[in-house]
Amino acid sequence: MEKKLLTIEVITAENFKDYQGFDLADFDRHSLFSDVHTYKVQKIKTYDVFKKDISQTFNIPSKQIRFWVLVERTNKTTRPDVPIPESYFNKSMEEIRAKMAPLQNDLRLYMEETDERNDKTLFPTIEEIRNIIVFLKYFDPDTQTLKGLGHLYVQEFDKVGDYTSILCKRKNFPTKTPLKIYKEIKPDIIEEMNPKYTFKQLETQNGDIICFQKVLLNWKNNLHIKDNRIHEIPTFYKLLSSFVTVTVNVVTAEKFNKHQGFDLVNFVKPPVSKIHSYKILENTTYGTFKEKVPQCFNIPSEQVRFWVFVKRQNQTIRPDLPIPESSFNKSMEEIRKEMAPRQNELKLYMEVAYKLINGKTWFPYVEENWNINIIVFLKYFDPDTQTLEGLGHLYVQEFAKVEDYTHVFCKRKNFPLNVPLKIYEEIKPGMIEEMNPKYTFKQSEIQNGDIICFQKALMEKEIQEYTKSGRIYGIPRYYESLTLLTVISFKPEWQGYFEFDLMLNKKLTRYQACILFYTSFAEAVALHLNVNPYRIRFTNTFPLFDTSDQTLNQAYLYAPILYYEIFDLNITESNLEEGKFFKIIWLGNTVKDEEIIDICLQKDGIVSEIIEEILKKMTLSSNIKIRLYEVMNHKIQKEYKETELIGRIHEFMTLYAEEIPQDELLANSHDQIIQVYHFTRDPMQTHGIPFKFVIKNGETFADIKIRLQFRLGMNKTEFARIRIAIIPEFTYKKLEYLEDDDIIVSEKELSSTDYLGLDHVDETESMEKITYIRG
């Protein structure tokens, strides 16, 4: 399967307007407060079609928009660089990405919008070097916020001071209002711009961000200082970089309804339903949070309130109290300390009301009438499908009897109102107790956040039928079975499909699981993906698929995530028996260049036949030498000889093929061929594509790095973040980092089992992504 989809992130002037951080927008697509518009499109979609689609989405004539490609600069900022030429209208979006942003897997675009000017052109011609597009931000010391003011074209030989009147006009200030103007270079470098210098002298380029504020009088400065407010732009940016975050996990009714385990969701490792987990600035007020979150779900904020989860003594996690509206101006960190002081993060249930109560209020008064209204959560067990189904929440009267609500339970499942039910309380994993319908909820000790699970009452004949067919017929036994299940996350080996979770019985041996995968599990995955189950193959299954008696509960420690891939060829069950199917990753001149080749050959064939097929599919010259090798745990396990039988190739290994480099073919007896693999910090934390590399006799480390950089297909900035080490195979802790460019690596007397390790510095661990929202 090829990587058929391309992720495109589009920023508009509207996104930029309220953004409170660096750059133009927050590109963390997992952020709840990111306003970036994200699309997944076919890579073959042309620019002309994409542009028309977006213009329809925003209801703007296509001719009045153009898109700028954002690129990551060496200082780690991401800015618009050049617009997509109109001459590219027939180029695919993938061609545009490869040409204009080759170092990025996704395409990030700024949508420039303009009013119609004349019959010739709607946009300034940036080909004429005098035109530079810059973006404006205004800092307001009174509100302590930034305000995006769109983009502006400036002439590179004009002075900065020539544009102060335009900046004033953008804020409706008198034209001669004195301003202080700064350039946002990167988070820790905010430099004031000399108004007497030209933009060229200040090295201004497309996509730069200019931030300005009023020049404050001394008394105004002193007032801000007295009130502990920031009064200058550099200090404000410095504060932004020092803000502490709080994690807020939001559970919705939709997520609860899909959950198949205990509690409302599993906060440790959610199975099928994923919670919304985000970082926000800890000084964000509840009012701001409550305003922003419902917008993401297209729900009016007045119809939403949030309940705080607490951990009970029995280790369950349930909603306890709603956040009072009186907390509107409190920060989210204050609320965490007051309502969940023993938790490092805030867990919230988002309650949504769809109609007014008595035309006055959206929610029952739980604060004032603790003895009346209790919020409970409903689950329904279906013995036919062997699944739980969440049915949202329900308010019950604490002095009402359980049987008074059976008609409500039936109504939630569209059953006749008189269907007999069996009703249970989910107390904790090992305690699922049947509820006496004659008891009140108070007698049953029901409290806010409790979970009630029900099913149809079965006849004895029905129970026997379920038992005979090996299915669970009752809620207590089903919950008991949940303790024997473990969740496995499935992720696509290649783009174009999605992630999901399924469950396996922990007591299955790995051999039993192997058989199960290619029956019910392959079918389950196929059902998720809407593909033929015979086109599915699981990749990193090495600890799972062997014939040992080790249980999944033990083996799962090694492989909590399974990667799957889908073959493009249309395979039938019959030709699977006759042939052997391979998905081979072809590497180009660099390890960044990958292409997937699907090959089906007779099982009694030899490896040279695979190479012949590769030569046909890749239209390569016939005189080159090709290497076929298998990879496990991101290390080369074996290089195949052309005479080896195809039938001996392990079905679950990842196969790579490449043209053997010339320096390897020309290597002499004094040179050494070594395996190179990638890791981060710990040599056991492997990733990426391994490859073979020649250590030339007498070559300096500086020269080796030049060849390595080329082989990796990296630019200087990317390669500079890699540390290179010699790693003995069985003594990872004795790795030796190479630092001196003048050393002769061949003098290290490397053994045939040593590796060259590439340690990729993980900068994301030292600098968390912070979501900035107004508050």
GROMACS .gro file of N, CA and C in nm, residues 490-591:
model
  306
  490PHE      N    1  -0.360  -0.097   1.742
  490PHE     CA    2  -0.320  -0.122   1.605
  490PHE      C    3  -0.291   0.011   1.537
  491LYS      N    4  -0.172   0.019   1.477
  491LYS     CA    5  -0.134   0.141   1.407
  491LYS      C    6  -0.091   0.104   1.266
  492PRO      N    7  -0.122   0.191   1.168
  492PRO     CA    8  -0.084   0.159   1.030
  492PRO      C    9   0.066   0.174   1.009
  493GLU      N   10   0.125   0.081   0.936
  493GLU     CA   11   0.267   0.090   0.903
  493GLU      C   12   0.290   0.207   0.809
  494TRP      N   13   0.187   0.239   0.728
  494TRP     CA   14   0.198   0.348   0.631
  494TRP      C   15   0.076   0.437   0.641
  495GLN      N   16   0.090   0.560   0.597
  495GLN     CA   17  -0.021   0.655   0.605
  495GLN      C   18  -0.138   0.609   0.519
  496GLY      N   19  -0.256   0.658   0.552
  496GLY     CA   20  -0.373   0.630   0.471
  496GLY      C   21  -0.479   0.554   0.547
  497TYR      N   22  -0.443   0.493   0.662
  497TYR     CA   23  -0.540   0.426   0.746
  497TYR      C   24  -0.526   0.481   0.888
  498PHE      N   25  -0.607   0.430   0.980
  498PHE     CA   26  -0.614   0.494   1.111
  498PHE      C   27  -0.578   0.398   1.224
  499GLU      N   28  -0.563   0.455   1.343
  499GLU     CA   29  -0.532   0.376   1.462
  499GLU      C   30  -0.662   0.332   1.529
  500PHE      N   31  -0.658   0.215   1.591
  500PHE     CA   32  -0.772   0.169   1.669
  500PHE      C   33  -0.722   0.066   1.769
  501ASP      N   34  -0.808   0.023   1.862
  501ASP     CA   35  -0.771  -0.073   1.964
  501ASP      C   36  -0.866  -0.192   1.961
  502LEU      N   37  -0.812  -0.310   1.987
  502LEU     CA   38  -0.891  -0.431   2.002
  502LEU      C   39  -0.839  -0.506   2.126
  503MET      N   40  -0.912  -0.609   2.169
  503MET     CA   41  -0.875  -0.678   2.291
  503MET      C   42  -0.844  -0.826   2.265
  504LEU      N   43  -0.750  -0.878   2.346
  504LEU     CA   44  -0.717  -1.021   2.345
  504LEU      C   45  -0.725  -1.075   2.486
  505ASN      N   46  -0.748  -1.205   2.496
  505ASN     CA   47  -0.749  -1.270   2.626
  505ASN      C   48  -0.606  -1.289   2.674
  506LYS      N   49  -0.578  -1.240   2.795
  506LYS     CA   50  -0.442  -1.247   2.849
  506LYS      C   51  -0.392  -1.390   2.865
  507LYS      N   52  -0.485  -1.485   2.880
  507LYS     CA   53  -0.443  -1.622   2.909
  507LYS      C   54  -0.411  -1.702   2.782
  508LEU      N   55  -0.437  -1.642   2.666
  508LEU     CA   56  -0.398  -1.709   2.542
  508LEU      C   57  -0.246  -1.722   2.536
  509THR      N   58  -0.197  -1.836   2.489
  509THR     CA   59  -0.054  -1.844   2.462
  509THR      C   60  -0.028  -1.768   2.333
  510ARG      N   61   0.099  -1.736   2.310
  510ARG     CA   62   0.132  -1.660   2.190
  510ARG      C   63   0.103  -1.743   2.064
  511TYR      N   64   0.117  -1.875   2.075
  511TYR     CA   65   0.086  -1.960   1.959
  511TYR      C   66  -0.063  -1.957   1.930
  512GLN      N   67  -0.144  -1.962   2.036
  512GLN     CA   68  -0.290  -1.953   2.017
  512GLN      C   69  -0.328  -1.818   1.959
  513ALA      N   70  -0.260  -1.713   2.007
  513ALA     CA   71  -0.288  -1.579   1.956
  513ALA      C   72  -0.253  -1.570   1.808
  514CYS      N   73  -0.146  -1.637   1.767
  514CYS     CA   74  -0.105  -1.637   1.627
  514CYS      C   75  -0.218  -1.692   1.539
  515ILE      N   76  -0.275  -1.803   1.581
  515ILE     CA   77  -0.385  -1.862   1.505
  515ILE      C   78  -0.505  -1.768   1.506
  516LEU      N   79  -0.533  -1.710   1.624
  516LEU     CA   80  -0.648  -1.623   1.638
  516LEU      C   81  -0.638  -1.500   1.548
  517PHE      N   82  -0.514  -1.449   1.533
  517PHE     CA   83  -0.497  -1.328   1.453
  517PHE      C   84  -0.548  -1.346   1.311
  518TYR      N   85  -0.515  -1.461   1.253
  518TYR     CA   86  -0.552  -1.478   1.113
  518TYR      C   87  -0.690  -1.540   1.096
  519THR      N   88  -0.767  -1.541   1.203
  519THR     CA   89  -0.909  -1.576   1.190
  519THR      C   90  -0.991  -1.457   1.235
  520SER      N   91  -1.027  -1.454   1.363
  520SER     CA   92  -1.117  -1.347   1.410
  520SER      C   93  -1.051  -1.210   1.410
  521PHE      N   94  -0.918  -1.203   1.443
  521PHE     CA   95  -0.858  -1.070   1.452
  521PHE      C   96  -0.837  -1.007   1.316
  522ALA      N   97  -0.793  -1.086   1.220
  522ALA     CA   98  -0.778  -1.031   1.086
  522ALA      C   99  -0.913  -0.984   1.034
  523GLU      N  100  -1.018  -1.059   1.067
  523GLU     CA  101  -1.152  -1.019   1.024
  523GLU      C  102  -1.197  -0.892   1.095
  524ALA      N  103  -1.163  -0.881   1.225
  524ALA     CA  104  -1.202  -0.761   1.299
  524ALA      C  105  -1.132  -0.638   1.244
  525VAL      N  106  -1.003  -0.651   1.215
  525VAL     CA  107  -0.928  -0.539   1.157
  525VAL      C  108  -0.984  -0.505   1.019
  526ALA      N  109  -1.013  -0.609   0.940
  526ALA     CA  110  -1.068  -0.587   0.806
  526ALA      C  111  -1.201  -0.514   0.814
  527LEU      N  112  -1.281  -0.546   0.916
  527LEU     CA  113  -1.410  -0.480   0.933
  527LEU      C  114  -1.390  -0.332   0.964
  528HIS      N  115  -1.290  -0.300   1.049
  528HIS     CA  116  -1.258  -0.160   1.080
  528HIS      C  117  -1.217  -0.085   0.955
  529LEU      N  118  -1.140  -0.152   0.869
  529LEU     CA  119  -1.077  -0.084   0.756
  529LEU      C  120  -1.154  -0.100   0.626
  530ASN      N  121  -1.256  -0.186   0.630
  530ASN     CA  122  -1.337  -0.212   0.510
  530ASN      C  123  -1.250  -0.266   0.395
  531VAL      N  124  -1.168  -0.366   0.427
  531VAL     CA  125  -1.084  -0.429   0.326
  531VAL      C  126  -1.095  -0.581   0.340
  532ASN      N  127  -1.047  -0.652   0.239
  532ASN     CA  128  -1.042  -0.798   0.241
  532ASN      C  129  -0.944  -0.843   0.350
  533PRO      N  130  -0.986  -0.933   0.442
  533PRO     CA  131  -0.894  -0.975   0.549
  533PRO      C  132  -0.768  -1.043   0.498
  534TYR      N  133  -0.773  -1.098   0.375
  534TYR     CA  134  -0.654  -1.165   0.320
  534TYR      C  135  -0.551  -1.067   0.267
  535ARG      N  136  -0.583  -0.936   0.273
  535ARG     CA  137  -0.486  -0.835   0.232
  535ARG      C  138  -0.410  -0.777   0.351
  536ILE      N  139  -0.442  -0.825   0.472
  536ILE     CA  140  -0.384  -0.767   0.594
  536ILE      C  141  -0.265  -0.850   0.642
  537ARG      N  142  -0.160  -0.780   0.682
  537ARG     CA  143  -0.048  -0.848   0.748
  537ARG      C  144  -0.004  -0.764   0.866
  538PHE      N  145   0.027  -0.831   0.978
  538PHE     CA  146   0.077  -0.763   1.097
  538PHE      C  147   0.229  -0.770   1.095
  539THR      N  148   0.293  -0.659   1.133
  539THR     CA  149   0.438  -0.650   1.114
  539THR      C  150   0.516  -0.681   1.242
  540ASN      N  151   0.518  -0.589   1.341
  540ASN     CA  152   0.611  -0.608   1.454
  540ASN      C  153   0.556  -0.706   1.554
  541THR      N  154   0.529  -0.829   1.510
  541THR     CA  155   0.465  -0.929   1.596
  541THR      C  156   0.565  -1.030   1.651
  542PHE      N  157   0.696  -0.996   1.646
  542PHE     CA  158   0.798  -1.094   1.679
  542PHE      C  159   0.786  -1.157   1.817
  543PRO      N  160   0.749  -1.084   1.925
  543PRO     CA  161   0.740  -1.153   2.053
  543PRO      C  162   0.608  -1.227   2.067
  544LEU      N  163   0.511  -1.191   1.981
  544LEU     CA  164   0.378  -1.250   1.994
  544LEU      C  165   0.370  -1.382   1.921
  545PHE      N  166   0.431  -1.387   1.804
  545PHE     CA  167   0.412  -1.502   1.718
  545PHE      C  168   0.529  -1.600   1.726
  546ASP      N  169   0.525  -1.684   1.826
  546ASP     CA  170   0.613  -1.800   1.827
  546ASP      C  171   0.534  -1.914   1.889
  547THR      N  172   0.596  -2.027   1.903
  547THR     CA  173   0.521  -2.146   1.947
  547THR      C  174   0.536  -2.171   2.096
  548SER      N  175   0.582  -2.073   2.172
  548SER     CA  176   0.604  -2.095   2.315
  548SER      C  177   0.471  -2.092   2.389
  549ASP      N  178   0.474  -2.140   2.513
  549ASP     CA  179   0.355  -2.141   2.597
  549ASP      C  180   0.342  -2.014   2.680
  550GLN      N  181   0.431  -1.917   2.656
  550GLN     CA  182   0.423  -1.791   2.730
  550GLN      C  183   0.290  -1.723   2.698
  551THR      N  184   0.224  -1.672   2.803
  551THR     CA  185   0.094  -1.610   2.781
  551THR      C  186   0.108  -1.468   2.731
  552LEU      N  187  -0.001  -1.415   2.677
  552LEU     CA  188   0.001  -1.277   2.631
  552LEU      C  189   0.022  -1.181   2.746
  553ASN      N  190  -0.023  -1.218   2.865
  553ASN     CA  191  -0.004  -1.130   2.980
  553ASN      C  192   0.145  -1.106   3.005
  554GLN      N  193   0.228  -1.209   2.971
  554GLN     CA  194   0.373  -1.194   2.984
  554GLN      C  195   0.430  -1.129   2.859
  555ALA      N  196   0.391  -1.179   2.742
  555ALA     CA  197   0.448  -1.128   2.617
  555ALA      C  198   0.408  -0.985   2.589
  556TYR      N  199   0.295  -0.944   2.642
  556TYR     CA  200   0.243  -0.810   2.611
  556TYR      C  201   0.335  -0.701   2.664
  557LEU      N  202   0.420  -0.736   2.759
  557LEU     CA  203   0.516  -0.638   2.809
  557LEU      C  204   0.606  -0.589   2.696
  558TYR      N  205   0.623  -0.671   2.595
  558TYR     CA  206   0.717  -0.637   2.489
  558TYR      C  207   0.649  -0.569   2.370
  559ALA      N  208   0.524  -0.597   2.344
  559ALA     CA  209   0.460  -0.545   2.222
  559ALA      C  210   0.319  -0.496   2.248
  560PRO      N  211   0.302  -0.382   2.317
  560PRO     CA  212   0.167  -0.328   2.340
  560PRO      C  213   0.105  -0.269   2.215
  561ILE      N  214   0.188  -0.246   2.112
  561ILE     CA  215   0.138  -0.186   1.988
  561ILE      C  216   0.173  -0.280   1.873
  562LEU      N  217   0.075  -0.307   1.788
  562LEU     CA  218   0.100  -0.386   1.668
  562LEU      C  219   0.077  -0.299   1.545
  563TYR      N  220   0.168  -0.309   1.451
  563TYR     CA  221   0.154  -0.234   1.326
  563TYR      C  222   0.098  -0.327   1.219
  564TYR      N  223   0.008  -0.274   1.139
  564TYR     CA  224  -0.049  -0.354   1.032
  564TYR      C  225  -0.022  -0.286   0.899
  565GLU      N  226  -0.022  -0.366   0.794
  565GLU     CA  227  -0.010  -0.311   0.660
  565GLU      C  228  -0.106  -0.384   0.569
  566ILE      N  229  -0.139  -0.321   0.459
  566ILE     CA  230  -0.238  -0.376   0.367
  566ILE      C  231  -0.175  -0.384   0.228
  567PHE      N  232  -0.182  -0.499   0.168
  567PHE     CA  233  -0.125  -0.517   0.036
  567PHE      C  234  -0.217  -0.460  -0.071
  568ASP      N  235  -0.156  -0.402  -0.172
  568ASP     CA  236  -0.234  -0.345  -0.282
  568ASP      C  237  -0.289  -0.453  -0.374
  569LEU      N  238  -0.217  -0.566  -0.387
  569LEU     CA  239  -0.263  -0.670  -0.477
  569LEU      C  240  -0.392  -0.732  -0.427
  570ASN      N  241  -0.476  -0.774  -0.518
  570ASN     CA  242  -0.603  -0.834  -0.482
  570ASN      C  243  -0.582  -0.983  -0.461
  571ILE      N  244  -0.562  -1.023  -0.338
  571ILE     CA  245  -0.529  -1.162  -0.307
  571ILE      C  246  -0.657  -1.239  -0.273
  572THR      N  247  -0.663  -1.362  -0.314
  572THR     CA  248  -0.774  -1.449  -0.275
  572THR      C  249  -0.720  -1.559  -0.185
  573GLU      N  250  -0.808  -1.624  -0.116
  573GLU     CA  251  -0.764  -1.729  -0.023
  573GLU      C  252  -0.692  -1.840  -0.097
  574SER      N  253  -0.735  -1.869  -0.220
  574SER     CA  254  -0.675  -1.980  -0.295
  574SER      C  255  -0.531  -1.951  -0.335
  575ASN      N  256  -0.504  -1.829  -0.389
  575ASN     CA  257  -0.367  -1.805  -0.433
  575ASN      C  258  -0.273  -1.779  -0.317
  576LEU      N  259  -0.329  -1.757  -0.196
  576LEU     CA  260  -0.242  -1.750  -0.080
  576LEU      C  261  -0.179  -1.886  -0.052
  577GLU      N  262  -0.255  -1.992  -0.082
  577GLU     CA  263  -0.204  -2.125  -0.058
  577GLU      C  264  -0.095  -2.160  -0.159
  578GLU      N  265  -0.108  -2.108  -0.282
  578GLU     CA  266  -0.014  -2.142  -0.387
  578GLU      C  267   0.111  -2.054  -0.383
  579GLY      N  268   0.096  -1.928  -0.347
  579GLY     CA  269   0.208  -1.835  -0.353
  579GLY      C  270   0.243  -1.775  -0.219
  580LYS      N  271   0.349  -1.696  -0.221
  580LYS     CA  272   0.392  -1.624  -0.100
  580LYS      C  273   0.393  -1.475  -0.134
  581PHE      N  274   0.341  -1.398  -0.042
  581PHE     CA  275   0.315  -1.257  -0.068
  581PHE      C  276   0.414  -1.172   0.011
  582PHE      N  277   0.476  -1.072  -0.055
  582PHE     CA  278   0.575  -0.988   0.011
  582PHE      C  279   0.542  -0.841  -0.010
  583LYS      N  280   0.563  -0.765   0.095
  583LYS     CA  281   0.562  -0.619   0.084
  583LYS      C  282   0.705  -0.575   0.112
  584ILE      N  283   0.769  -0.518   0.013
  584ILE     CA  284   0.910  -0.482   0.024
  584ILE      C  285   0.925  -0.331   0.018
  585ILE      N  286   1.004  -0.277   0.107
  585ILE     CA  287   1.029  -0.134   0.110
  585ILE      C  288   1.157  -0.107   0.030
  586TRP      N  289   1.142  -0.037  -0.081
  586TRP     CA  290   1.257  -0.005  -0.165
  586TRP      C  291   1.317   0.128  -0.121
  587LEU      N  292   1.447   0.130  -0.096
  587LEU     CA  293   1.517   0.251  -0.054
  587LEU      C  294   1.589   0.312  -0.173
  588GLY      N  295   1.580   0.443  -0.184
  588GLY     CA  296   1.649   0.513  -0.292
  588GLY      C  297   1.793   0.544  -0.255
  589ASN      N  298   1.844   0.655  -0.306
  589ASN     CA  299   1.983   0.694  -0.278
  589ASN      C  300   2.003   0.726  -0.131
  590THR      N  301   1.896   0.773  -0.064
  590THR     CA  302   1.903   0.800   0.079
  590THR      C  303   1.798   0.715   0.149
  591VAL      N  304   1.815   0.697   0.280
  591VAL     CA  305   1.718   0.615   0.354
  591VAL      C  306   1.585   0.687   0.371
   0.00000   0.00000   0.00000
